[in-house]
C-alpha positions as a printed Julia matrix, in Angstrom:
494×3 Matrix{Float64}:
   9.57   31.77    4.29
   8.49   28.46    5.46
   4.58   28.37    6.58
   4.68   26.5    10.39
   2.09   23.9    10.9
  -0.55   23.4    13.45
   1.49   20.85   15.4
   4.59   23.03   15.17
   6.28   21.27   12.92
   7.6    23.21    9.48
   5.79   22.8     6.37
   7.67   22.67    2.48
   6.93   25.4     0.71
   4.93   24.93   -2.77
   7.29   25.47   -5.75
   7.3    22.99   -8.4
   5.67   22.03  -11.01
   5.72   18.56  -12.7
   8.32   19.43  -14.83
  10.44   20.16  -12.18
   9.83   17.3    -9.96
  10.22   14.78  -13.03
  13.76   16.32  -13.16
  14.87   16.1    -9.53
  13.62   12.3    -9.88
  15.08   11.46  -13.79
  18.66   10.38  -11.75
  16.48    7.74  -10.69
  17.39    5.8   -14.92
  21.27    5.94  -13.69
  20.34    3.32  -10.7
  20.85    0.97  -13.47
  24.48    1.68  -13.45
  25.5    -0.61  -10.57
  23.58   -2.93  -12.03
  24.48   -3.44  -15.94
  27.44   -5.8   -14.84
  25.38   -7.74  -12.37
  22.15   -9.43  -13.21
  23.49  -11.08  -15.79
  25.48  -12.51  -13.72
  22.56  -14.26  -12.49
  20.29  -14.38  -14.95
  21.9   -14.17  -18.23
  20.26  -12.22  -21.28
  17.03  -12.58  -19.22
  18.62   -9.83  -17.29
  16.58   -7.33  -20.02
  13.37   -8.75  -19.31
  14.0    -8.57  -15.49
  14.25   -4.86  -16.02
  11.21   -4.65  -18.11
   8.73   -6.41  -15.8
  10.84   -3.83  -12.62
  10.09   -1.09  -14.4
   6.34   -2.33  -15.28
   6.08   -3.62  -11.14
   7.02    0.22  -10.85
   4.52    1.4   -12.7
   1.36   -0.48  -10.87
   2.56    0.52   -7.41
   3.05    3.82   -8.68
  -0.74    3.79   -9.61
  -1.59    3.5    -6.32
   1.29    6.02   -5.11
  -0.18    8.26   -7.01
  -3.53    7.84   -5.56
  -2.49    8.28   -2.37
  -0.17   11.62   -3.06
  -3.37   13.01   -4.44
  -5.44   11.89   -1.51
  -3.03   13.39    1.08
  -1.53   16.16   -0.39
   0.32   17.37    2.64
   2.11   14.01    3.01
   5.95   13.22    1.71
   5.98   10.1    -0.44
   5.84    6.52    0.45
   6.83    7.87    4.55
   4.04   10.29    4.93
   1.27    8.13    3.02
   2.75    5.16    5.71
   2.79    7.48    8.74
  -0.13    8.92    8.0
  -2.52    6.09    7.35
  -0.99    3.38    9.87
  -1.19    6.24   12.66
  -4.24    5.3    15.37
  -6.62    8.26   16.44
  -7.47    8.18   19.85
  -5.05    5.39   20.79
  -5.28    3.87   24.38
  -1.75    3.18   25.92
   1.77    4.36   26.62
   2.51    4.12   22.95
   0.52    4.04   19.76
   1.76    0.74   17.59
   0.61    2.25   14.19
   1.94    5.18   14.66
   5.24    2.75   15.05
   4.49    1.08   11.51
   4.27    4.11    9.86
   7.37    5.35   11.11
   9.03    2.23   10.59
   8.4     2.42    6.97
   9.56    5.68    6.77
  13.07    4.57    8.22
  12.95    1.63    5.24
  12.61    4.48    2.86
  15.27    6.68    4.17
  17.07    3.79    4.62
  16.5     2.55    1.49
  17.68    5.96   -0.41
  20.26    7.08    1.76
  22.94    4.95    0.99
  22.87    5.99   -2.73
  25.0     8.96   -1.79
  28.2     7.02   -0.65
  27.08    3.85   -3.24
  28.05    6.73   -5.89
  30.74    8.36   -4.06
  32.74    4.87   -3.93
  31.8     4.14   -7.95
  32.85    7.83   -8.6
  35.92    7.35   -6.64
  37.19    4.24   -8.94
  36.2     5.77  -12.19
  38.97    8.75  -11.41
  41.47    6.63  -10.06
  40.86    4.57  -13.29
  40.31    7.57  -15.46
  43.57    9.68  -14.36
  46.85    7.52  -13.61
  47.94   10.87  -12.18
  45.44   11.03   -9.39
  45.76    7.26   -9.33
  49.4     7.49   -7.74
  48.56   10.38   -5.47
  45.32    9.13   -3.79
  44.19    5.97   -2.78
  40.46    4.81   -3.97
  39.02    4.98   -1.18
  40.72    8.78   -0.39
  39.67    9.9    -3.82
  36.08    8.24   -3.26
  36.16   10.3     0.06
  37.59   13.62   -1.85
  34.18   12.98   -3.93
  31.77   12.42   -1.47
  32.67   15.68    0.51
  33.35   18.07   -2.53
  30.0    16.71   -4.04
  27.5    16.56   -0.5
  28.64   19.77   -0.06
  28.21   21.29   -3.25
  24.62   19.94   -3.23
  24.43   21.15    0.45
  24.57   24.61   -0.83
  22.24   24.68   -3.94
  19.49   22.79   -2.06
  19.53   25.06    0.7
  18.11   28.07   -1.22
  14.82   25.71   -2.21
  13.19   23.15   -3.98
  13.13   24.34   -7.07
  16.95   25.21   -7.5
  17.46   21.88   -6.78
  15.46   20.72  -10.21
  17.29   23.29  -11.96
  20.38   21.9   -11.09
  18.58   18.71  -11.87
  17.32   19.63  -15.78
  21.55   20.32  -16.28
  22.72   17.44  -14.7
  19.8    15.66  -16.97
  21.27   17.32  -20.55
  24.93   16.44  -19.68
  24.42   12.5   -18.52
  20.73   11.69  -19.83
  21.03   12.54  -23.34
  24.55   10.64  -23.8
  23.11    7.99  -21.92
  20.26    7.87  -24.45
  23.0     7.63  -27.28
  25.37    5.27  -25.97
  21.99    3.18  -25.78
  20.45    3.48  -28.9
  23.74    3.92  -30.87
  25.72    0.02  -31.17
  22.0    -0.61  -32.55
  22.85    2.33  -35.18
  25.84    1.4   -35.97
  25.14   -2.3   -35.88
  27.87   -3.45  -33.3
  25.03   -4.73  -31.82
  25.04   -8.82  -32.06
  21.35  -10.32  -31.71
  22.69  -13.78  -31.17
  24.47  -12.89  -28.04
  21.1   -11.86  -26.24
  19.08  -15.22  -28.18
  21.76  -17.4   -27.49
  21.96  -16.87  -23.72
  18.61  -16.12  -22.81
  18.92  -18.08  -19.52
  22.32  -19.47  -17.75
  22.85  -22.48  -18.94
  23.14  -24.35  -15.41
  19.48  -22.77  -14.22
  16.98  -24.88  -12.96
  13.51  -24.04  -11.3
  14.31  -25.32   -8.33
  13.81  -23.79   -4.61
  18.08  -22.65   -4.79
  17.02  -20.58   -7.7
  13.48  -19.16   -7.26
  14.87  -17.88   -4.48
  17.86  -16.67   -6.21
  14.89  -14.6    -8.64
  13.09  -13.27   -5.9
  16.44  -11.61   -4.17
  17.56  -10.32   -8.06
  14.4    -8.65   -8.46
  14.42   -6.91   -5.08
  17.84   -5.69   -6.64
  16.15   -4.52   -9.63
  13.37   -2.58   -7.72
  16.19   -1.12   -5.89
  16.73    0.5    -9.04
  13.85   -0.08  -11.7
  11.07    1.22   -9.48
  12.84    4.12   -7.36
  10.97    6.8    -9.76
   8.37    6.59   -7.09
  10.53    9.18   -5.77
   8.7    12.02   -8.01
   5.67   11.35   -5.25
   7.67   12.21   -1.99
   7.56   15.97   -2.98
   3.63   15.77   -2.74
   3.75   18.59   -0.1
   6.23   20.89   -2.74
   4.24   20.68   -5.75
   2.1    23.77   -6.79
  -1.45   21.54   -8.06
  -0.08   17.97   -6.59
  -3.54   16.23   -7.78
  -2.25   16.95  -11.26
   1.62   17.5   -10.98
   1.83   14.07   -9.31
   0.63   11.42  -11.81
   2.65   13.28  -14.32
   5.92   13.73  -13.7
   5.69    9.59  -12.32
   4.08    8.39  -16.02
   7.02   10.61  -17.27
   9.76    9.18  -14.85
   8.22    5.65  -15.51
   8.41    5.87  -19.05
  11.94    6.99  -19.54
  12.94    4.3   -17.12
  11.24    1.67  -19.51
  12.72    2.72  -22.5
  16.67    3.44  -21.22
  16.66    0.02  -18.76
  15.31   -2.41  -21.2
  18.01   -0.78  -24.07
  20.83   -0.07  -22.09
  20.88   -3.37  -20.89
  20.84   -5.07  -23.98
  23.29   -3.04  -25.81
  25.81   -4.02  -23.46
  24.58   -7.71  -23.66
  24.28   -7.81  -27.29
  27.86   -5.31  -27.75
  29.67   -7.73  -25.54
  27.74  -10.85  -25.17
  27.13  -12.34  -20.97
  30.57  -13.41  -20.65
  32.04   -9.92  -21.9
  29.76   -8.52  -19.69
  30.98  -10.67  -16.15
  34.48   -9.63  -17.2
  33.77   -5.92  -17.11
  30.71   -6.15  -14.15
  31.73   -2.4   -12.86
  31.47   -0.27  -15.52
  30.24   -2.45  -18.8
  29.36    0.67  -20.85
  33.1     1.77  -20.93
  33.86   -1.05  -23.45
  30.24    0.15  -25.12
  31.53    3.65  -25.87
  35.19    2.1   -27.15
  33.08   -0.03  -29.36
  30.94    2.79  -31.09
  32.57    6.18  -30.36
  36.31    5.03  -30.41
  39.08    5.7   -27.15
  37.57    8.87  -27.09
  34.32    7.83  -26.42
  35.39    5.87  -23.24
  36.92    9.83  -21.97
  33.35   11.32  -22.74
  31.28    8.22  -21.27
  33.14    8.41  -17.94
  32.51   12.06  -17.72
  29.16   11.57  -18.02
  28.6     9.2   -15.9
  30.43   11.09  -12.82
  27.63   14.06  -13.85
  24.9    10.9   -13.9
  26.37   10.1   -10.37
  25.92   13.48   -9.34
  22.82   13.57  -10.4
  21.3    10.38   -8.68
  22.97   11.99   -5.6
  21.06   14.64   -5.58
  17.95   12.34   -6.04
  18.48   10.21   -3.18
  19.62   13.36   -1.3
  16.59   14.93   -1.51
  14.61   12.24   -1.34
  16.25   11.26    2.18
  15.59   14.51    3.55
  12.65   14.77    2.96
  11.41   10.95    5.05
  13.62   12.87    7.87
  11.6    15.78    7.74
   8.02   13.96    7.76
   9.16   11.58   10.22
  10.32   14.77   12.76
   7.1    16.84   11.6
   5.08   13.24   12.28
   6.49   13.23   15.67
   8.68    9.35   15.05
  11.74   11.01   15.2
  13.15   13.76   17.28
  12.19   17.1    15.84
  15.23   18.61   15.98
  15.21   16.8    12.0
  12.35   18.78   10.87
  14.0    21.86   11.06
  14.02   23.94    7.9
  15.31   27.36    6.55
  13.55   30.25    5.39
  13.44   28.39    2.29
  11.18   25.59    3.45
  15.01   23.51    2.81
  15.54   20.93    6.26
  18.76   21.15    6.26
  19.72   19.19    9.37
  18.48   16.65    7.86
  20.99   17.33    5.17
  23.6    17.8     7.07
  23.32   14.23    8.98
  22.64   12.69    5.57
  26.18   13.95    4.35
  28.07   12.84    7.66
  26.17    9.53    7.39
  27.34    8.46    3.67
  30.86    9.87    4.76
  30.88    6.82    7.37
  29.38    4.1     5.48
  32.48    5.17    2.28
  34.74    3.63    4.94
  33.07    0.03    4.28
  35.1     0.83    0.75
  32.09   -1.77   -0.94
  29.84   -0.27   -3.28
  27.68   -3.32   -3.7
  28.01   -4.45   -0.26
  25.61   -0.79    0.57
  23.32   -1.81   -2.24
  23.16   -5.0    -0.77
  21.87   -3.9     2.85
  19.93   -0.57    1.29
  18.08   -3.03   -0.94
  16.74   -4.96    2.61
  15.3    -1.53    3.42
  13.32   -0.08    0.12
  12.06   -3.73   -0.35
  10.23   -3.53    3.51
   9.48    0.36    2.4
   7.66   -0.4    -0.32
   6.14   -3.65    1.05
   4.46   -1.92    3.95
   3.77    0.72    1.79
   1.53   -0.85   -0.51
  -0.3    -2.06    2.85
  -1.05    1.03    4.14
  -2.76    2.2     0.72
  -4.87   -1.13    1.0
  -5.58   -0.02    4.57
  -6.48    3.82    3.35
  -9.28    2.28    0.92
 -10.92    0.05    3.17
 -10.81    1.52    6.32
 -14.19    3.03    7.11
 -12.11    6.35    8.68
 -10.69    6.94    4.97
 -14.14    6.43    3.21
 -14.85   10.18    2.69
 -12.17   11.34    1.76
 -11.43   13.31   -1.68
  -9.85   11.21   -3.74
  -8.95   13.88   -7.2
  -6.6    10.8    -8.43
  -7.96    7.35   -8.84
  -6.28    4.06   -9.59
  -8.46    1.78  -11.23
 -11.4    -0.13  -10.06
  -9.57   -3.36   -8.19
  -5.99   -1.67   -7.35
  -6.47   -2.77   -3.84
  -5.83   -6.36   -5.05
  -3.09   -5.63   -7.22
  -1.36   -3.17   -4.23
  -1.91   -6.7    -2.01
  -0.46   -8.46   -4.21
   2.35   -6.73   -4.54
   2.51   -5.95   -0.87
   3.04   -9.57   -0.6
   5.97   -9.95   -3.19
   8.16   -7.7    -1.6
   7.0    -8.96    2.49
   8.27  -11.44    2.26
   8.81  -13.06   -1.01
  11.62  -10.22   -2.37
  12.56   -9.56    1.48
  14.13  -13.35    1.98
  14.79  -13.87   -1.55
  17.35  -10.29   -0.75
  18.28  -12.0     1.85
  19.63  -15.72    0.86
  21.61  -13.45   -2.49
  23.41  -11.63    0.33
  24.62  -14.48    1.79
  25.63  -16.21   -1.36
  27.19  -13.58   -2.65
  29.38  -11.55   -0.21
  28.55  -13.22    3.44
  26.02  -11.88    6.38
  27.65   -8.71    6.61
  25.5    -6.6     4.49
  22.62   -8.26    6.03
  23.79   -7.36    9.56
  24.3    -4.12    8.71
  20.61   -3.89    7.08
  18.97   -5.08    9.87
  20.79   -3.62   12.82
  20.29   -0.1    10.94
  16.91   -1.14   10.63
  16.47   -2.13   14.67
  17.94    1.23   15.54
  14.89    2.75   14.91
  13.35    1.72   18.04
  15.36    3.64   20.04
  14.6     6.09   18.57
  11.51    6.14   18.19
  11.16    5.18   21.84
  13.35    8.62   22.51
  10.74   10.76   19.79
   7.74    9.7    21.57
   9.16   10.46   25.53
  10.42   14.0    23.96
   6.62   14.58   22.31
   5.12   13.94   25.6
   7.12   15.75   27.46
   6.51   18.68   24.54
   2.57   18.18   25.16
   2.98   18.18   29.1
   5.43   21.51   29.32
   2.39   23.03   26.81
   0.13   22.02   29.04
   0.97   23.37   32.27
   2.9    26.86   30.91
  -0.42   29.52   31.8
  -1.25   31.63   28.3
  -0.07   34.77   28.56
  -1.67   37.69   29.72
  -1.07   41.38   28.34
  -3.55   42.89   30.41
  -2.53   44.39   33.41
  -5.86   44.21   35.53
  -6.38   40.89   33.93
  -2.8    39.93   35.13
  -3.65   40.48   38.53
  -6.95   38.7    38.7
  -4.47   36.16   37.5
  -1.99   36.87   40.65
  -4.46   36.67   42.66
  -6.08   33.28   42.06
  -2.44   31.88   42.1
């Protein structure tokens, strides 16, 4: 049974170790798939460098997150840390502004992860439409995406109904199906001699690249898009309340995920550009791994690749499904969302959050444009990382947190590192991704992103009204009296 918190919320169960947390987060390397052909469109072969820098950025940020996860072991990753740190004790006034900031950070994180379900359902539908001509004659790409979403979301809901431990088991299975072939695809082109290093060294930057304001803003936007993929292995920290030994399990899970991402991101982008060249990647921008597989393994390799990619998509959908549901649970427990979203079943699974997320993504699939959905969700993820790093700085410097036990300590001076990357995220990358979106796909995705983020304010205000009403009812309800004589005395007094 899930334990009950003293504030009435539902606690998650401590049931996994670092290997299981890593297995669930191993969907993160698959986030490079939508961007393998995207980054070279803007920065040519320098995309390889962008991925390496972005994963290292993730390592610097996650070092702060690891300390936060062990300092606040009951908090669920970034959304939990921010809500706990910004919450004001003994605040005066109708609303706690610090609580609003923490809740908004969690909401931004939720919006950063949540649309991944729709993005990869649309991508899976596109692969199925192209792989099986009979399906293409019967169904449109949108219909296949919707069917894929229904099947995948329903299957994952059933599996995760029985708790995070079973979700980790599914992660092991899908990781074996998808990660191993992905590693082979990253290494095989080098081993078989299909990589031409001149494709990389001769096309390092676009010929028209200039270090003017236009290109600098584009570069900030590119880093925001890359961060959405390359820094997302911080999700291993979101299961802090469910690790058996968070002080040891969280840093280990983060380190293992980071090393895997660094190797795969750099090698995969290098292999794709090395085999196809920058122009070839741009021609195959949707799925550049398929021609790479054909070059290394022949026609059969492309079929195997698509099957592997679909399995990989299920894995990253699983990662996003669990991460975003924990964010909603955390917000509900903290009083920043209606309490219904914090309800868990007897296995400790926040099933209401899972249902809502699945339904929301079925609506997103109707947009039909994975790139537009990604661009909108990157706005939320950038806000979440920036504000969470500011939360780390406050947790290190504010006197009220001075005496907290810190089983894992980031290196000395990490508050300065966190402040720099917080400012790098907000405002620099935020401005950059808005600018990049306006150049590429217009303002629609930007307005969608800001609209979803703005919707949090009325939801939060309702949550505060709900909390105050519940507190007033608790005060006005007399305690239960079981002794007959005492009951009569109470009646006499009334």
